[in-house]
Short mmCIF file of C-alpha atoms in Angstrom, two decimals:
data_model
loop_
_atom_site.label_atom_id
_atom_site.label_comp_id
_atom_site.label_asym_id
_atom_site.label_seq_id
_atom_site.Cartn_x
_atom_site.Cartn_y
_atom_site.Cartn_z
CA UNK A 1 -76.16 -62.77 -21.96
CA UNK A 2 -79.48 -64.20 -20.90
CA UNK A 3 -82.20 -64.64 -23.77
CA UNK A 4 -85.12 -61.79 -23.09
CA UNK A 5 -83.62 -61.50 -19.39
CA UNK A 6 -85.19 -64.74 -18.81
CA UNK A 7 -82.70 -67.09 -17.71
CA UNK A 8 -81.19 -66.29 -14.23
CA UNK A 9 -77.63 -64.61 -14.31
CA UNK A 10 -75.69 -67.21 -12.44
CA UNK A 11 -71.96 -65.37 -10.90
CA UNK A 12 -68.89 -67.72 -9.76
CA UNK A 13 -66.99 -67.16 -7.19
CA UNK A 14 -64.07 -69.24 -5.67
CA UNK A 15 -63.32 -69.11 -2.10
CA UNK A 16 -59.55 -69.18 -0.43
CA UNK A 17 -59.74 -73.05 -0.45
CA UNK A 18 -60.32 -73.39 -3.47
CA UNK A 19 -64.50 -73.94 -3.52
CA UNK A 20 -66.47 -72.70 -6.23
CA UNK A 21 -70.04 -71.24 -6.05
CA UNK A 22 -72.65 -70.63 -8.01
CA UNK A 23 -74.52 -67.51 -6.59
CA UNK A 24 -77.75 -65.70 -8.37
CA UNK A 25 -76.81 -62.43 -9.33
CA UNK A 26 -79.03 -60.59 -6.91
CA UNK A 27 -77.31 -62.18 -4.17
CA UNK A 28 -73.70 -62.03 -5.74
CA UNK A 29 -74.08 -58.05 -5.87
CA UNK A 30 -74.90 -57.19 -2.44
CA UNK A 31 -71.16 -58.42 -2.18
CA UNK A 32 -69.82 -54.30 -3.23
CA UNK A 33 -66.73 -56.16 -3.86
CA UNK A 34 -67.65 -58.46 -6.54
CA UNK A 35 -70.23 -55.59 -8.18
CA UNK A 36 -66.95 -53.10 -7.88
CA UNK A 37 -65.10 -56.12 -9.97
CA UNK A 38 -67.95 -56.21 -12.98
CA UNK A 39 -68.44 -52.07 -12.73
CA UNK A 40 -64.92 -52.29 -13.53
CA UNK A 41 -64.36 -55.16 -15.84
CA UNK A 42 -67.54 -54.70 -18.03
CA UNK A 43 -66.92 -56.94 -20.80
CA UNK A 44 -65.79 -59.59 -18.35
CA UNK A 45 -67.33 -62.99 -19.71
CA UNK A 46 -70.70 -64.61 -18.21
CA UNK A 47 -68.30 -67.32 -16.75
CA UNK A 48 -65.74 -65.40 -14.91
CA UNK A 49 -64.94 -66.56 -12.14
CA UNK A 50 -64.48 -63.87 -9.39
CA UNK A 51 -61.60 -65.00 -6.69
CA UNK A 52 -61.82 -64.25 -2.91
CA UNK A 53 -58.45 -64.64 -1.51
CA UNK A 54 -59.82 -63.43 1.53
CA UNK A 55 -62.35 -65.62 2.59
CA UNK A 56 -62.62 -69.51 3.11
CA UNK A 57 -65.82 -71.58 1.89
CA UNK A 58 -67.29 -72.16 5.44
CA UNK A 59 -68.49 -67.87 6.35
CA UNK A 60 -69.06 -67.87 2.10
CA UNK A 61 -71.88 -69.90 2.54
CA UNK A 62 -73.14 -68.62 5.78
CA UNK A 63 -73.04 -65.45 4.00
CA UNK A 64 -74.57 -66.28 0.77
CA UNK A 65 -77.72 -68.05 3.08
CA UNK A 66 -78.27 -64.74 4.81
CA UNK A 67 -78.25 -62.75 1.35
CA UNK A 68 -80.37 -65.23 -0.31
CA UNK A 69 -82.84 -64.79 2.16
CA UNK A 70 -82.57 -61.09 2.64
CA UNK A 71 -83.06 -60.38 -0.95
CA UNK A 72 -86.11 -62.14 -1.11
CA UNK A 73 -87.53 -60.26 1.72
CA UNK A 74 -87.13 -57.32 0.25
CA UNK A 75 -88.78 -58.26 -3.28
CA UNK A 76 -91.50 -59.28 -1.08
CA UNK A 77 -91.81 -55.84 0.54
CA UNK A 78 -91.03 -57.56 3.62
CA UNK A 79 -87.54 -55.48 4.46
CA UNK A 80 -87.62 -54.50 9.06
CA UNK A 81 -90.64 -56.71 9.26
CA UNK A 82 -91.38 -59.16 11.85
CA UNK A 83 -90.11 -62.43 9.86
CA UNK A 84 -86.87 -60.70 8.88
CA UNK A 85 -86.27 -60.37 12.68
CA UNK A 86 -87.11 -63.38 13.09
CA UNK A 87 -84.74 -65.00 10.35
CA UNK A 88 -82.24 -62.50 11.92
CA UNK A 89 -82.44 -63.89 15.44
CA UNK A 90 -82.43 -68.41 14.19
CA UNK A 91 -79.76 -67.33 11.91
CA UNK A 92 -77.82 -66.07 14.59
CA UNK A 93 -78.47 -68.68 17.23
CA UNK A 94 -76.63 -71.57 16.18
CA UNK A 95 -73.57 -69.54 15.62
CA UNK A 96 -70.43 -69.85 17.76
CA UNK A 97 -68.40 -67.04 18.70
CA UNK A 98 -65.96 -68.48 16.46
CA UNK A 99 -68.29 -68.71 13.43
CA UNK A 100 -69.20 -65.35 14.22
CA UNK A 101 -66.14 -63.61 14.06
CA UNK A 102 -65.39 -65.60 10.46
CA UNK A 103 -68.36 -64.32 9.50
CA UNK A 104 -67.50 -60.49 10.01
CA UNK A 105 -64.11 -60.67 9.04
CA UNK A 106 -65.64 -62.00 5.85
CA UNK A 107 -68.68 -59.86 5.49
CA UNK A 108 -66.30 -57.10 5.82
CA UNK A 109 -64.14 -57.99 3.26
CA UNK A 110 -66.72 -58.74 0.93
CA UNK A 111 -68.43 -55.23 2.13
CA UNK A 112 -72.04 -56.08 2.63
CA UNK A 113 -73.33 -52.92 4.49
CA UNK A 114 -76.60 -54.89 5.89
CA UNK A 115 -74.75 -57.70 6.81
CA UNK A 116 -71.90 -56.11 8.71
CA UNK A 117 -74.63 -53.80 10.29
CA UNK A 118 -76.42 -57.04 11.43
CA UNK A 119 -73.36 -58.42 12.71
CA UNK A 120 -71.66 -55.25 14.66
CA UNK A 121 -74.14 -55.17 16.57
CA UNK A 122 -74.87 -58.92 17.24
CA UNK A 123 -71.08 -59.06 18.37
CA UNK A 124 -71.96 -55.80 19.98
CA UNK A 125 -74.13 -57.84 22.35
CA UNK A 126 -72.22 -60.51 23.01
CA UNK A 127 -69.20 -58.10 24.56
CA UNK A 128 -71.54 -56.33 26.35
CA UNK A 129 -70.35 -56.52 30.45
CA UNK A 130 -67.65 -58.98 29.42
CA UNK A 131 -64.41 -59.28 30.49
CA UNK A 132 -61.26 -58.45 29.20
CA UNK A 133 -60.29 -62.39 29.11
CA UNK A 134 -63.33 -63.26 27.78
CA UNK A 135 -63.10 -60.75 24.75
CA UNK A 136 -59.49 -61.96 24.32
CA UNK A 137 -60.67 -65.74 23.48
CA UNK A 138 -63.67 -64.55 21.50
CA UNK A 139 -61.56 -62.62 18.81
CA UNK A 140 -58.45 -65.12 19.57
CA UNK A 141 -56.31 -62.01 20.35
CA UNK A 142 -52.83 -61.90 21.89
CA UNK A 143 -52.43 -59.49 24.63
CA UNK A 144 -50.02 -57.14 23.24
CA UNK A 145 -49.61 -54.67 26.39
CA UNK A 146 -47.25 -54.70 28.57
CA UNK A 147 -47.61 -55.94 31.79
CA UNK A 148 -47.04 -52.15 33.08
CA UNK A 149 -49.60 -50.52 29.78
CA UNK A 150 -52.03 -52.98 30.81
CA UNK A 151 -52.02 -51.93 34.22
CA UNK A 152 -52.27 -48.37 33.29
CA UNK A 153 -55.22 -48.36 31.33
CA UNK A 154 -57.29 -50.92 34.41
CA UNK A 155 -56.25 -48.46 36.92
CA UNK A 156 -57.50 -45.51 35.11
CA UNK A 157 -61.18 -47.12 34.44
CA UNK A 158 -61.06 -49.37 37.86
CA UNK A 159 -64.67 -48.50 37.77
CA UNK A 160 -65.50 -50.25 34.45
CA UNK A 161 -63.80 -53.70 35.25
CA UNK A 162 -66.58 -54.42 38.76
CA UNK A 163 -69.27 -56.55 38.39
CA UNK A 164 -68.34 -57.95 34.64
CA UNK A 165 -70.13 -61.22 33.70
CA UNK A 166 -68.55 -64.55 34.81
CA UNK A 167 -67.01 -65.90 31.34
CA UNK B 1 -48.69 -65.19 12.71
CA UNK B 2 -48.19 -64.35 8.99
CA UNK B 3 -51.79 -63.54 7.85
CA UNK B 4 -52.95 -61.03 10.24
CA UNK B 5 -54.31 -58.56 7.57
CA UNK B 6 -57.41 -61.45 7.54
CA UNK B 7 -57.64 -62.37 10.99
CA UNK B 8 -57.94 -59.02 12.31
CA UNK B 9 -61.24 -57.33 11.90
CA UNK B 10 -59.77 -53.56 11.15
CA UNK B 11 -59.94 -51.05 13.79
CA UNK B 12 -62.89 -48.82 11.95
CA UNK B 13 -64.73 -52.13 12.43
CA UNK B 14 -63.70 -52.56 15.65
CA UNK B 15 -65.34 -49.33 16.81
CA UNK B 16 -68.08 -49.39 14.99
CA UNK B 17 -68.98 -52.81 17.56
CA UNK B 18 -67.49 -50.81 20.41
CA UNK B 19 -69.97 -47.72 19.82
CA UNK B 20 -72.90 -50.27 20.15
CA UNK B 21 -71.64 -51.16 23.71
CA UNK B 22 -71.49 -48.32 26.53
CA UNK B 23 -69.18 -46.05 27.67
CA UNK B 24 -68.42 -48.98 30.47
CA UNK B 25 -68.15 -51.53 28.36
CA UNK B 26 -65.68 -48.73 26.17
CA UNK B 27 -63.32 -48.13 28.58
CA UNK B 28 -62.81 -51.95 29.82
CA UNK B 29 -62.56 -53.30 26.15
CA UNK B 30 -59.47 -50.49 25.82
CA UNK B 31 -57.39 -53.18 28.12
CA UNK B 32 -57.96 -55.98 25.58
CA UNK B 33 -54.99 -55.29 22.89
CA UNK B 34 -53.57 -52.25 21.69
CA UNK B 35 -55.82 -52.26 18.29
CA UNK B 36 -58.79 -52.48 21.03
CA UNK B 37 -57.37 -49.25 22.68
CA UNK B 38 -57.05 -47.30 19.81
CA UNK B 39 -60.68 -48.45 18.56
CA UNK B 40 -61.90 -47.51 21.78
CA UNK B 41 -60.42 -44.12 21.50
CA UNK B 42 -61.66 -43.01 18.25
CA UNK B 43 -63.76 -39.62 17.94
CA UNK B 44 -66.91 -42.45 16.39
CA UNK B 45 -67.18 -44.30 19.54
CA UNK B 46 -67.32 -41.23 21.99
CA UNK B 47 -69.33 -39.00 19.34
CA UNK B 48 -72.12 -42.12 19.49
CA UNK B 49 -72.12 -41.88 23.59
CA UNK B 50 -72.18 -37.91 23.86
CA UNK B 51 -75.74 -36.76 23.94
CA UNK B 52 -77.18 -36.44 20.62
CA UNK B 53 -77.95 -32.90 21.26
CA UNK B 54 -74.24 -32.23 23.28
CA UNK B 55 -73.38 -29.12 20.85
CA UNK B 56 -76.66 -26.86 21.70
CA UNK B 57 -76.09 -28.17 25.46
CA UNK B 58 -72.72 -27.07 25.43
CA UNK B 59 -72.92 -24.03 23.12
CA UNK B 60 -75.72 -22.64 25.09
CA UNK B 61 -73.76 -23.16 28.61
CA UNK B 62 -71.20 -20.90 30.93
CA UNK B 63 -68.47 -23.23 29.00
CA UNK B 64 -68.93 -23.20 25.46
CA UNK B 65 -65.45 -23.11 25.25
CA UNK B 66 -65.08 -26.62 25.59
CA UNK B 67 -66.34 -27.74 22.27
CA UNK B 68 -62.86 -26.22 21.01
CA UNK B 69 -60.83 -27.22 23.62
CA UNK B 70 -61.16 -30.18 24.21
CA UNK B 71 -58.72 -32.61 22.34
CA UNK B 72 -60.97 -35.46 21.53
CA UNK B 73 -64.92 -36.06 22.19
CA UNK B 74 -63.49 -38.51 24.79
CA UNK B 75 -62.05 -35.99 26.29
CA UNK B 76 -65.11 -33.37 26.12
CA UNK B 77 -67.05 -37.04 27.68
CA UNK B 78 -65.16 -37.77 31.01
CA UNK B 79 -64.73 -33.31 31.55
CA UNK B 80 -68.70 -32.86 31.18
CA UNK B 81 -68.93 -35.73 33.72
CA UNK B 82 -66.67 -34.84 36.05
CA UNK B 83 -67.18 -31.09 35.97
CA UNK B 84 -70.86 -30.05 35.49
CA UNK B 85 -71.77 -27.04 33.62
CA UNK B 86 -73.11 -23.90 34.07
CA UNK B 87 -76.48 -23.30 32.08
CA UNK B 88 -79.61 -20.48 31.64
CA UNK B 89 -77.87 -17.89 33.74
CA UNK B 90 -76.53 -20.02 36.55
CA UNK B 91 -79.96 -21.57 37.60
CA UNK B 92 -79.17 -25.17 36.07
CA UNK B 93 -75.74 -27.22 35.97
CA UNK B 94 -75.44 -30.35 33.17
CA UNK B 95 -73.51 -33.35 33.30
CA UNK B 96 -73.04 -37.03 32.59
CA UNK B 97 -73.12 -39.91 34.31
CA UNK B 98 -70.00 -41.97 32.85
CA UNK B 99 -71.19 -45.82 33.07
CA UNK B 100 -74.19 -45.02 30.49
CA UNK B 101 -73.37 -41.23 29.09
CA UNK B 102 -77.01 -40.15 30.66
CA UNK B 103 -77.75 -36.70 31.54
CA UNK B 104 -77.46 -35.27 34.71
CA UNK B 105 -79.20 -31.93 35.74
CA UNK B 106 -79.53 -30.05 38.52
CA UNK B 107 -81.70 -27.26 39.29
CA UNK B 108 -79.99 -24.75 41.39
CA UNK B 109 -81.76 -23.54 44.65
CA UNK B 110 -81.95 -19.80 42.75
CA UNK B 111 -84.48 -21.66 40.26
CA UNK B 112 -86.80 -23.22 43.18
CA UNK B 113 -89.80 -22.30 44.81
CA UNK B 114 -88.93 -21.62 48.58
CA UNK B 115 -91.77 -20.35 50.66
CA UNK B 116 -90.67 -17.46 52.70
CA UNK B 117 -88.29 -16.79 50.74
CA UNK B 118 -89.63 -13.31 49.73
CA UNK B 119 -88.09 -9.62 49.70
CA UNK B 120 -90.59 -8.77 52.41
CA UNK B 121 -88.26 -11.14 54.66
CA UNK B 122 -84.65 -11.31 53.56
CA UNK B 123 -83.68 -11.95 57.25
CA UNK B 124 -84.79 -15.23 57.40
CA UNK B 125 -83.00 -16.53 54.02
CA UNK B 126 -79.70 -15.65 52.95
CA UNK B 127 -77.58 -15.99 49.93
CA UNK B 128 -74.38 -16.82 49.85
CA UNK B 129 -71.59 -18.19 47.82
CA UNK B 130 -69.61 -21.16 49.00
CA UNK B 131 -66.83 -22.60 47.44
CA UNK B 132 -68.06 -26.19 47.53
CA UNK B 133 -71.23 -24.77 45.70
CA UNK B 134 -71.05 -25.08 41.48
CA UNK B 135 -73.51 -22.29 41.00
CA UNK B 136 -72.88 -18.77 42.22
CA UNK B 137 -75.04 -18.31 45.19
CA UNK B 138 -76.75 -20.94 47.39
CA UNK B 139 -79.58 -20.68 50.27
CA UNK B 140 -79.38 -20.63 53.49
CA UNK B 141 -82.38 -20.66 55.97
CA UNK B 142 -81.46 -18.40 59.04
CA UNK B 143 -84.12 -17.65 60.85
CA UNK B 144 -86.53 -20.20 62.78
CA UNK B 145 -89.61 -21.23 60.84
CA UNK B 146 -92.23 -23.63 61.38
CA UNK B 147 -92.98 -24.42 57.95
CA UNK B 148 -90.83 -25.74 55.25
CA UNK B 149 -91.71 -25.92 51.51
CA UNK B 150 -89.13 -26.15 48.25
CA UNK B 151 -90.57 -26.54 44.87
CA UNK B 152 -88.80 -27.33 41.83
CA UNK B 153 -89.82 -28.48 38.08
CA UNK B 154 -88.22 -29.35 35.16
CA UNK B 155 -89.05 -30.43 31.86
CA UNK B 156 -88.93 -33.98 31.00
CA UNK B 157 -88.14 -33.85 27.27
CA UNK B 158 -84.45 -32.78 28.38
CA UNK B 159 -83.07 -36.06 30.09
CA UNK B 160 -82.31 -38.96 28.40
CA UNK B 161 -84.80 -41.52 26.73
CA UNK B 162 -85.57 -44.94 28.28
CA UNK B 163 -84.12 -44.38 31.39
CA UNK B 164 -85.30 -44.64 34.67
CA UNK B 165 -84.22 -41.42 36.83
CA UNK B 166 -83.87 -40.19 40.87
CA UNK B 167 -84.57 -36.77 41.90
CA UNK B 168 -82.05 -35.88 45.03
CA UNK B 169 -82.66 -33.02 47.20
CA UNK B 170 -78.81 -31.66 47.88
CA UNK B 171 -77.88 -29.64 50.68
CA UNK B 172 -75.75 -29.28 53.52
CA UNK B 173 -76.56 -28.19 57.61
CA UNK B 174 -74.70 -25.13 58.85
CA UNK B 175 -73.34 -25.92 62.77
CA UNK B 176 -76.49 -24.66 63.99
CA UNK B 177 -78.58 -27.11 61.98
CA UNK B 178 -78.57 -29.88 64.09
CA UNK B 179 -82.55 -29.55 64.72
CA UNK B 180 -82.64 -30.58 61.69
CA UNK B 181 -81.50 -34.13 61.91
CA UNK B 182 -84.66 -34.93 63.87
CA UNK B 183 -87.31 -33.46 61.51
CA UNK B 184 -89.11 -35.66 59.26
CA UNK B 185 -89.44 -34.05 55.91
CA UNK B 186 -91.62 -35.19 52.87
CA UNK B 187 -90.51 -35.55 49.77
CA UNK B 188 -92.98 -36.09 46.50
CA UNK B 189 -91.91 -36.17 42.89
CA UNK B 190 -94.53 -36.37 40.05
CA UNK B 191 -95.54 -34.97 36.67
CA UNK B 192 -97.89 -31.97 36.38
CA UNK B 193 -101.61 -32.83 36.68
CA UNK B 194 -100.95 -36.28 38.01
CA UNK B 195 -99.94 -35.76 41.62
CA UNK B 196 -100.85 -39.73 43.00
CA UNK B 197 -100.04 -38.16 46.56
CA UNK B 198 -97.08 -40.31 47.36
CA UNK B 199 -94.60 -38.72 50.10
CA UNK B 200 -90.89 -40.42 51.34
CA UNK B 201 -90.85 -39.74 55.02
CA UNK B 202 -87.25 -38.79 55.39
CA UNK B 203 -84.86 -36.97 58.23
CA UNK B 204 -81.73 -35.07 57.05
CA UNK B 205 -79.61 -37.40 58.77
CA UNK B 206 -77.93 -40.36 57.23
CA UNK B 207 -77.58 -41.89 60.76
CA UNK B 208 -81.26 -41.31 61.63
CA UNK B 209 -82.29 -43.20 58.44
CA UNK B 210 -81.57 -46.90 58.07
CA UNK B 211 -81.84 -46.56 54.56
CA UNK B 212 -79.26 -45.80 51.93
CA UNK B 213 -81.32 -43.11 50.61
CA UNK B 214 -79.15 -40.58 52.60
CA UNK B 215 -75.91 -39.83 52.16
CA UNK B 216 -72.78 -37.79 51.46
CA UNK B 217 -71.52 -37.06 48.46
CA UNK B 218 -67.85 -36.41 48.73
CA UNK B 219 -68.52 -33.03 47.49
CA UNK B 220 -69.22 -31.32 50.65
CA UNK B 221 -72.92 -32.05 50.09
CA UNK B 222 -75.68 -34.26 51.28
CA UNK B 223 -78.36 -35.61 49.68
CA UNK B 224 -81.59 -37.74 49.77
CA UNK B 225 -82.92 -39.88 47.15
CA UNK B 226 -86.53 -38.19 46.35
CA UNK B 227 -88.16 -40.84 44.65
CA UNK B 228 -87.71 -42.48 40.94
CA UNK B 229 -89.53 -42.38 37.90
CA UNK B 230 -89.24 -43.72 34.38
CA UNK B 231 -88.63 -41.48 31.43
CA UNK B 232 -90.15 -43.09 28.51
CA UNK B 233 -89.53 -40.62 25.70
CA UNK B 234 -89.45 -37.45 27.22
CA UNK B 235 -93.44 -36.76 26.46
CA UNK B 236 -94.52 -36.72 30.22
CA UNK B 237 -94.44 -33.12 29.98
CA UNK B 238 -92.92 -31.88 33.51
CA UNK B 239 -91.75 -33.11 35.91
CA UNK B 240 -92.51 -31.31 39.56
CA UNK B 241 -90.41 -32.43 43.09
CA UNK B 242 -91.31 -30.77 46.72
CA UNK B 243 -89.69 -31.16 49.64
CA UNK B 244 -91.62 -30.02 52.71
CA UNK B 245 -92.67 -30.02 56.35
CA UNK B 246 -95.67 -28.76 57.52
CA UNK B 247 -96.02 -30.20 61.41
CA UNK B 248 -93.30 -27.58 63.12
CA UNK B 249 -92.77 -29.50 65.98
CA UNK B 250 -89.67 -28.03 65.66
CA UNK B 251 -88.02 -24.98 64.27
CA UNK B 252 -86.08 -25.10 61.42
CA UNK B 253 -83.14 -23.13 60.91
CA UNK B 254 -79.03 -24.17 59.48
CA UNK B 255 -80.38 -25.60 56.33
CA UNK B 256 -78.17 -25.07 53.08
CA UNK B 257 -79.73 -25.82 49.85
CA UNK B 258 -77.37 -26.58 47.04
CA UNK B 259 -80.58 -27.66 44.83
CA UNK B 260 -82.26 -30.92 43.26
CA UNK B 261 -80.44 -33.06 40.97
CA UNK B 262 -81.79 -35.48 38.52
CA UNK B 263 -79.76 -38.34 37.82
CA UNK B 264 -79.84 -41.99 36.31
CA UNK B 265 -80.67 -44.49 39.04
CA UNK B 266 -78.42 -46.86 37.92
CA UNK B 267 -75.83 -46.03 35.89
CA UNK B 268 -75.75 -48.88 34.09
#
């Protein structure tokens, strides 16, 4: 281990396709899924390396960015403060619908509470007065309903379905 | 495709994002797939858009029966807003407004301030139950008076938060209230102790006014929009409405008060 708890704990984890990372321990553990995997391997070496089947390079390091940062604001007492809303809302502008939805399906692997909290309701937002079509191509889902099901279930909420955004 | 364990965010997930929509936005995104209908479905998403205080509101009412009953909270949701409640003795009904989940309330005419309306005089007012009516007993004015004057009040820190609300004055003309429909009555809605003296000028006739302020309600009522107000947090303290007519140009006699209801303006 680290001499007088000087030297940073540095965790590796290796992404789907194949990437590895070097994350600060801080950071690594708001992932519950890689603290679950040292609470239960305690004498696991300093240079494991922690696999994520489950999640490809690209929403890793999306994810580890928002951490990073998120960390630090709360060693700096700065936690539901101005600047974190601020980070919160740049961080989320660039970001596609598509990068979006790799980013929850990873954060929710990976079970960061803040992070999927931050993201529900982001995507939330985005599906508000949408249509069906339009929520369709934003999670790439098949329609799985029959023609008749589907029907059903428009005539029964006609009201909900006027005045939805154009897509 | 193979790998849809990944792809597919899982349905707690799913309406955990759906509970941060609105009951609108629910019931469309239950068309999208069938993991989208069951996420819609779930007792999370309909528990978020019940009131937070729906148990005491329910408990408390003429149908507290309904909190076992009822199969799912989405099923307690769209009954409360399609069938209003019974509360404090008959004098109040609740329900929701199903685009936003909002509270409704009405204040039955038993619970308002009618001038003339006295024991001294009980041929000029007369109660009566009709079966279009959800409380007990409504009003009816009988006799020819010159003056007119209904007060009501309710408490602010009931309805919901953030939401801007219309008072409507409900009520119906017997066949003999035709006079009626050429009477200009004024309607004011403020909070206590800050009465800024704004009146509608309104007649009880949808056809009289070119506005869309009157109308029927496919319930065998009319009613006219009061006036609005914002409710910030529920701190305004109360909330008084008056509908009146002082000039008596004209007798007044045929009207049918149901009672005032306050409702979201928009239900979005």
């Amino acid at each position: 281990m680290s001499k007088l708890g000087q030297a940073k704990r540095i965790i590796f984890l290796k992404t789907a396709d194949g990437q590895l990372f070097e994350v600060d321990e801080p950071v690594a553990m708001e992932f519950e899924i890689v603290k679950s995997f040292f609470d239960e391997n305690e004498d696991a070496a300093d240079d494991t390396v922690v696999p994520l089947p489950n999640v490809s390079a690209e929403p890793l390091a999306g994810i580890i960015e928002f951490c990073k940062a998120h960390v630090e604001f709360r060693a700096n007492g700065a936690a539901g403060k101005d600047e974190v809303k601020k980070f919160n809302a740049e961080y989320i502008k660039e970001k596609s619908n598509e990068q979006l939805k790799e980013l929850i399906l990873a954060a929710n692997y990976l079970n960061i509470k803040e992070m999927l909290d931050f993201l529900t309701e982001t995507i939330a937002n985005r599906l508000k007065n949408k249509s069906v079509e339009y929520v369709r191509a934003f999670f790439g889902i098949e329609n799985d309903f029959t023609p008749q099901e589907e029907e059903a279930v428009r005539k029964e909420y006609e009201w909900a379905f006027e005045g939805v955004d154009e897509d | 495709m193979e790998n849809t364990s990944v792809d597919v965010l899982p349905v707690d997930c799913l309406s955990k994002i759906i509970s941060l929509t609105s009951p609108r936005d629910a019931c469309r995104l239950s068309a999208v797939s069938r993991l989208f209908n069951s996420a819609a479905d779930s007792e999370v998403v309909w528990d978020t858009f019940l009131p937070s205080d729906y148990k005491d509101i329910v408990c408390n009412s003429a149908s507290s029966e309904l909190l076992a009953t009822c199969s799912s909270k989405k099923n307690l949701y769209f009954h409360l807003c399609r069938n209003p409640i019974i509360l404090n003795n008959g004098t109040m009904s609740f329900s929701l407004e199903k685009e936003s989940g909002k509270k409704c309330y009405m204040v039955a005419a038993r619970q308002l301030v009618i001038r003339w309306l006295c024991r001294e005089k009980p041929q000029w007012w007369k109660w009566q139950s009709l079966h279009e009516s959800r409380f007990d007993e409504v009003v009816e004015l009988l006799m020819h008076v010159w003056w007119l004057d209904v007060k009501g009040r309710i408490e602010t820190k009931i309805l919901s938060p953030r939401t801007t609300y219309a008072a409507y004055f409900v009520f119906k003309l017997s066949k003999s209230g035709n006079e009626y429909e050429r009477i200009a009555l004024q309607l004011g809605v403020y909070f206590e102790g800050r009465d800024n003296g704004k009146r509608r000028v309104m007649f009880l006739n949808p056809s009289t006014n070119a506005s869309q302020l009157c109308r029927d309600r496919g319930d065998g009522w009319m009613e006219i929009e009061m006036s609005e107000f914002f409710n910030v947090n529920g701190d305004e303290g109360t909330l008084l409405f008056r509908v009146f007519d002082f000039h008596g140009f004209c007798t007044k006699h045929g009207l049918i008060i149901e009672g005032i209801e306050l409702r979201p303006k928009n239900g979005r």
